Amino acid sequence: MTWTFSAAAPVIDESGASRLAARSDRSGWAPDGTPRGVVVAHDIAEVQQTLAFASEHGFPVVTRGAGSGLAGGASAGEGAIVLDLSRLDRIVSIDPVDAVAHVQPGVSAAALDAAAAEYGLRYAPDPGSFSTSTIGGNIATNAGGNRAATTGSTRDAVLALDVVLADGSLVQLGRETVRGVVGLDLVSLVVGSEGTLGAVVGATLRLTPRPVGSAVAAATFADAEAGAEASAALALAGLRPVSIELIDGRTLEAIDALRGSALSQGAGAYLLVRAEGRGAEAEIAEVAAVLAQTAIEVETTGDDERARELASVRRDALAAIEARGPAIIEDVAVPRSRLAEAIRGIDEISESLGVDVHVLAHAGDGGIHPVLRLDDDGPASQLDAARTIDAILELALRLGGTVSAEHGVGALKRRWARIELGDSVVELQRRVQAAFDPNGILNPGKAL
Amino acid sequence: MTWTFSAAAPVIDESGASRLAARSDRSGWAPDGTPRGVVVAHDIAEVQQTLAFASEHGFPVVTRGAGSGLAGGASAGEGAIVLDLSRLDRIVSIDPVDAVAHVQPGVSAAALDAAAAEYGLRYAPDPGSFSTSTIGGNIATNAGGNRAATTGSTRDAVLALDVVLADGSLVQLGRETVRGVVGLDLVSLVVGSEGTLGAVVGATLRLTPRPVGSAVAAATFADAEAGAEASAALALAGLRPVSIELIDGRTLEAIDALRGSALSQGAGAYLLVRAEGRGAEAEIAEVAAVLAQTAIEVETTGDDERARELASVRRDALAAIEARGPAIIEDVAVPRSRLAEAIRGIDEISESLGVDVHVLAHAGDGGIHPVLRLDDDGPASQLDAARTIDAILELALRLGGTVSAEHGVGALKRRWARIELGDSVVELQRRVQAAFDPNGILNPGKAL
């Protein structure tokens, strides 16, 4: 099909390579067909022109950042215009008294955090894709991270957004102040909307002081269930360390295979607890006392170098699993009180369906990343994986949890999102979405 | 006018006293006329019946809790049905591992906090009306409090809501887990919507451990601007104590008049800083070192009894002003970096318009409560007050702030809310509101 922009419109890259690259994201999932072309926007006016043009012609628009999403949210198919905002990558300003940053959407969290560090500040959200994903993508998915239970997810950091609506108009949502209650909270609505309400072209983000002091405890347990129960014991003791990461025995074996270490000998789980602030060492001492009641071994440290070594087990976990073959990272959450039960259930599913499932968990708030390891990429393996994922999502809902803790619904979890939300809430959400995008051109077939 | 409910409908109180009482809230503002009657709901079914009935007849519905609002949001006029949810006041459950409470909307924050304390937990939001207002009202206005900048406002505590929509249908929004990104964030949308999206009949709230340790610093300054500048200096030093409360010289005089104390002799402002957690005393020592650079006097204490005495200055402030005559509590916020400028501007407005304005500020995040003290309740005083408030709201917007930091738009700030948001955002908000309440029966004439 031949199509043209008006003279004032931005340049479209219609090359086969660009269009092909925009068909998928890190999930590997791609819809049928290829997009019409890719607009690499260099300013807000180009974003407005693109959306006005798409509205006029009824073309779907898929907004894209780094393409690091894990749910197919930015995958673009037949007939779509891909709106690439990765070149809008400036940190516009940082105010050290207000502890507020103004950024364009193509900046990475890591780049913002590094700039904030010059003022003794940090950008708190720490998704696994911290260095590669863009703030725009983090906003689209309300990205979390290891610390999210205590320092907040992306939504908690966003004060205001500049958003181009489907018709090409620009609106400013939110405010520059931390406090404020005027009007409906459309900022929180756009955060996590996975590109279905508008294109975010600017964000006002809250920064926080870099913590004074930190300390770490690492403990081994007989199995992951025991680690999960220890995490619940920390909660009951009134302890809320900044992060509690749980790694199961299967993952320890993968790390041992990668590193030649012996973590999995005599241990079936690893729990990594981090505290921050002036009272970090005192807090970690209390943490260690609780963990020691059921752990095989507990080590604590206030030394940064040793803390980094202890944390490397978590940092290397995914790479270690992926080194053994094709892997799929899943993402659910259950109430903290059900975490041990969820892990037991995942083990049972793994055994009964014959698919290796490794478990990494943000144990402080019940977030679980089951990682499926497949024998190969063939259709039989894919079918086994699909069955395993369905069983895990069903388990998460049965335990009062959610089918996506932080990666998003994207294209891959729409059926399950509908089950989780129920028809009447989905219907309400659609009406709200239509208030922003009456013709449904923004990322159709995703999220809702 | 005569009107009747169906046999299955709840009982309506049509007595003159009830209808009259429902015309206003703590703001004192009342619209024209009197409401049709008051439904005191005893269960969710009665709320559903009332809204279905109102929808059928096109009657406006004003949902009401304790009536402690300060913006006329719950004031009901001619023809409205008042839906009183204050009897839905049960704490349904508290789970100590998940640190989650399920409550009905008529519970007060104080009652919930007391129940949470039995598990070593607390309900973090601490609005001034903590003991009297209901959680339902706190949700309607996204109520803040002294600690809001650090421990969050009401929105930050809400995980899930049961909401009866205008047509009488019941929807469950949100989830039981702390993490979760499935669907648009309709929970954050309903929080702060001032009764315009639905009637909240149940809430799942996040609790946090009660802090281990606390410490307080109290400092006096030459004037309130100097106190505001000291607060900015704390931010620049990377200090984020849990609350920073500023009280101006005029308020100190009122407190002296009430108590027979001598706080205002030789001091034109009082700054009260509270730190919590294991590192509280160390943090307060750092705070005191910064304050000492510009303060007249600084006192710190880790002793609870002395801390309560130092905090009583803030606690008694409003009562002391009100003891001198009629008073109006205003509510704006500016970026923290503009707080000193805002206070100077308010002083200038007070002087030029001849109305006494006292200033209480949540200095940690730029929240300001200018309190107007009137000579009497007469029309001339009311007119002077209106001119003064308009000038203060205009000032807040000029400094990049907001016309309501935590009390809400209600009936009283609609014109200013429109100026703050701009026509295109108001239009977008109306479309979103219509997605919930297509016929506009919920609290019409309020908020938007």
PDB file of N, CA, C and O in Angstrom, chain B residues 291-314:
ATOM      1  N   LEU B 291      19.633  23.582  60.992  1.00  0.00           N
ATOM      2  CA  LEU B 291      18.764  24.646  61.504  1.00  0.00           C
ATOM      3  C   LEU B 291      19.564  25.692  62.285  1.00  0.00           C
ATOM      4  O   LEU B 291      19.292  26.890  62.214  1.00  0.00           O
ATOM      5  N   ALA B 292      20.554  25.223  63.027  1.00  0.00           N
ATOM      6  CA  ALA B 292      21.326  26.113  63.904  1.00  0.00           C
ATOM      7  C   ALA B 292      22.035  27.223  63.127  1.00  0.00           C
ATOM      8  O   ALA B 292      22.371  28.268  63.692  1.00  0.00           O
ATOM      9  N   GLN B 293      22.234  26.999  61.829  1.00  0.00           N
ATOM     10  CA  GLN B 293      22.924  28.020  61.022  1.00  0.00           C
ATOM     11  C   GLN B 293      22.122  29.317  60.918  1.00  0.00           C
ATOM     12  O   GLN B 293      22.698  30.389  60.735  1.00  0.00           O
ATOM     13  N   THR B 294      20.784  29.220  61.021  1.00  0.00           N
ATOM     14  CA  THR B 294      19.971  30.431  60.873  1.00  0.00           C
ATOM     15  C   THR B 294      18.943  30.618  61.990  1.00  0.00           C
ATOM     16  O   THR B 294      18.300  31.663  62.044  1.00  0.00           O
ATOM     17  N   ALA B 295      18.782  29.627  62.857  1.00  0.00           N
ATOM     18  CA  ALA B 295      17.736  29.703  63.886  1.00  0.00           C
ATOM     19  C   ALA B 295      18.161  30.606  65.038  1.00  0.00           C
ATOM     20  O   ALA B 295      19.350  30.844  65.254  1.00  0.00           O
ATOM     21  N   ILE B 296      17.155  31.098  65.791  1.00  0.00           N
ATOM     22  CA  ILE B 296      17.432  31.818  67.037  1.00  0.00           C
ATOM     23  C   ILE B 296      17.791  30.794  68.109  1.00  0.00           C
ATOM     24  O   ILE B 296      18.760  30.959  68.844  1.00  0.00           O
ATOM     25  N   GLU B 297      17.028  29.742  68.174  1.00  0.00           N
ATOM     26  CA  GLU B 297      17.241  28.715  69.189  1.00  0.00           C
ATOM     27  C   GLU B 297      16.807  27.375  68.622  1.00  0.00           C
ATOM     28  O   GLU B 297      15.844  27.311  67.862  1.00  0.00           O
ATOM     29  N   VAL B 298      17.487  26.296  68.976  1.00  0.00           N
ATOM     30  CA  VAL B 298      17.120  24.952  68.530  1.00  0.00           C
ATOM     31  C   VAL B 298      17.124  24.018  69.739  1.00  0.00           C
ATOM     32  O   VAL B 298      18.070  24.030  70.522  1.00  0.00           O
ATOM     33  N   GLU B 299      16.079  23.233  69.873  1.00  0.00           N
ATOM     34  CA  GLU B 299      16.056  22.198  70.913  1.00  0.00           C
ATOM     35  C   GLU B 299      15.774  20.855  70.249  1.00  0.00           C
ATOM     36  O   GLU B 299      14.926  20.754  69.369  1.00  0.00           O
ATOM     37  N   THR B 300      16.478  19.824  70.679  1.00  0.00           N
ATOM     38  CA  THR B 300      16.166  18.479  70.176  1.00  0.00           C
ATOM     39  C   THR B 300      15.863  17.570  71.356  1.00  0.00           C
ATOM     40  O   THR B 300      16.365  17.781  72.459  1.00  0.00           O
ATOM     41  N   THR B 301      15.041  16.558  71.077  1.00  0.00           N
ATOM     42  CA  THR B 301      14.752  15.589  72.136  1.00  0.00           C
ATOM     43  C   THR B 301      14.402  14.225  71.553  1.00  0.00           C
ATOM     44  O   THR B 301      13.796  14.144  70.482  1.00  0.00           O
ATOM     45  N   GLY B 302      14.797  13.195  72.267  1.00  0.00           N
ATOM     46  CA  GLY B 302      14.387  11.841  71.933  1.00  0.00           C
ATOM     47  C   GLY B 302      13.356  11.340  72.944  1.00  0.00           C
ATOM     48  O   GLY B 302      12.879  10.215  72.856  1.00  0.00           O
ATOM     49  N   ASP B 303      13.017  12.227  73.881  1.00  0.00           N
ATOM     50  CA  ASP B 303      12.065  11.871  74.939  1.00  0.00           C
ATOM     51  C   ASP B 303      10.635  12.124  74.472  1.00  0.00           C
ATOM     52  O   ASP B 303      10.294  13.230  74.036  1.00  0.00           O
ATOM     53  N   ASP B 304       9.795  11.119  74.570  1.00  0.00           N
ATOM     54  CA  ASP B 304       8.427  11.221  74.047  1.00  0.00           C
ATOM     55  C   ASP B 304       7.619  12.333  74.709  1.00  0.00           C
ATOM     56  O   ASP B 304       6.873  13.054  74.039  1.00  0.00           O
ATOM     57  N   GLU B 305       7.759  12.447  76.013  1.00  0.00           N
ATOM     58  CA  GLU B 305       6.976  13.429  76.758  1.00  0.00           C
ATOM     59  C   GLU B 305       7.347  14.851  76.311  1.00  0.00           C
ATOM     60  O   GLU B 305       6.472  15.669  76.015  1.00  0.00           O
ATOM     61  N   ARG B 306       8.650  15.105  76.233  1.00  0.00           N
ATOM     62  CA  ARG B 306       9.108  16.432  75.809  1.00  0.00           C
ATOM     63  C   ARG B 306       8.730  16.684  74.342  1.00  0.00           C
ATOM     64  O   ARG B 306       8.363  17.796  73.966  1.00  0.00           O
ATOM     65  N   ALA B 307       8.798  15.631  73.533  1.00  0.00           N
ATOM     66  CA  ALA B 307       8.424  15.763  72.116  1.00  0.00           C
ATOM     67  C   ALA B 307       6.961  16.179  72.001  1.00  0.00           C
ATOM     68  O   ALA B 307       6.608  17.024  71.174  1.00  0.00           O
ATOM     69  N   ARG B 308       6.117  15.575  72.842  1.00  0.00           N
ATOM     70  CA  ARG B 308       4.693  15.935  72.819  1.00  0.00           C
ATOM     71  C   ARG B 308       4.492  17.406  73.193  1.00  0.00           C
ATOM     72  O   ARG B 308       3.669  18.098  72.603  1.00  0.00           O
ATOM     73  N   GLU B 309       5.266  17.877  74.179  1.00  0.00           N
ATOM     74  CA  GLU B 309       5.168  19.290  74.569  1.00  0.00           C
ATOM     75  C   GLU B 309       5.567  20.207  73.409  1.00  0.00           C
ATOM     76  O   GLU B 309       4.885  21.189  73.119  1.00  0.00           O
ATOM     77  N   LEU B 310       6.679  19.860  72.767  1.00  0.00           N
ATOM     78  CA  LEU B 310       7.144  20.689  71.650  1.00  0.00           C
ATOM     79  C   LEU B 310       6.128  20.674  70.498  1.00  0.00           C
ATOM     80  O   LEU B 310       5.915  21.679  69.823  1.00  0.00           O
ATOM     81  N   ALA B 311       5.492  19.509  70.297  1.00  0.00           N
ATOM     82  CA  ALA B 311       4.531  19.379  69.199  1.00  0.00           C
ATOM     83  C   ALA B 311       3.203  20.045  69.517  1.00  0.00           C
ATOM     84  O   ALA B 311       2.417  20.342  68.620  1.00  0.00           O
ATOM     85  N   SER B 312       2.945  20.314  70.803  1.00  0.00           N
ATOM     86  CA  SER B 312       1.641  20.886  71.181  1.00  0.00           C
ATOM     87  C   SER B 312       1.466  22.279  70.575  1.00  0.00           C
ATOM     88  O   SER B 312       0.341  22.737  70.374  1.00  0.00           O
ATOM     89  N   VAL B 313       2.569  22.949  70.268  1.00  0.00           N
ATOM     90  CA  VAL B 313       2.480  24.271  69.634  1.00  0.00           C
ATOM     91  C   VAL B 313       1.738  24.146  68.300  1.00  0.00           C
ATOM     92  O   VAL B 313       0.831  24.921  67.994  1.00  0.00           O
ATOM     93  N   ARG B 314       2.098  23.134  67.518  1.00  0.00           N
ATOM     94  CA  ARG B 314       1.405  22.921  66.250  1.00  0.00           C
ATOM     95  C   ARG B 314      -0.018  22.418  66.478  1.00  0.00           C
ATOM     96  O   ARG B 314      -0.952  22.841  65.804  1.00  0.00           O
TER      97      ARG B 314
END
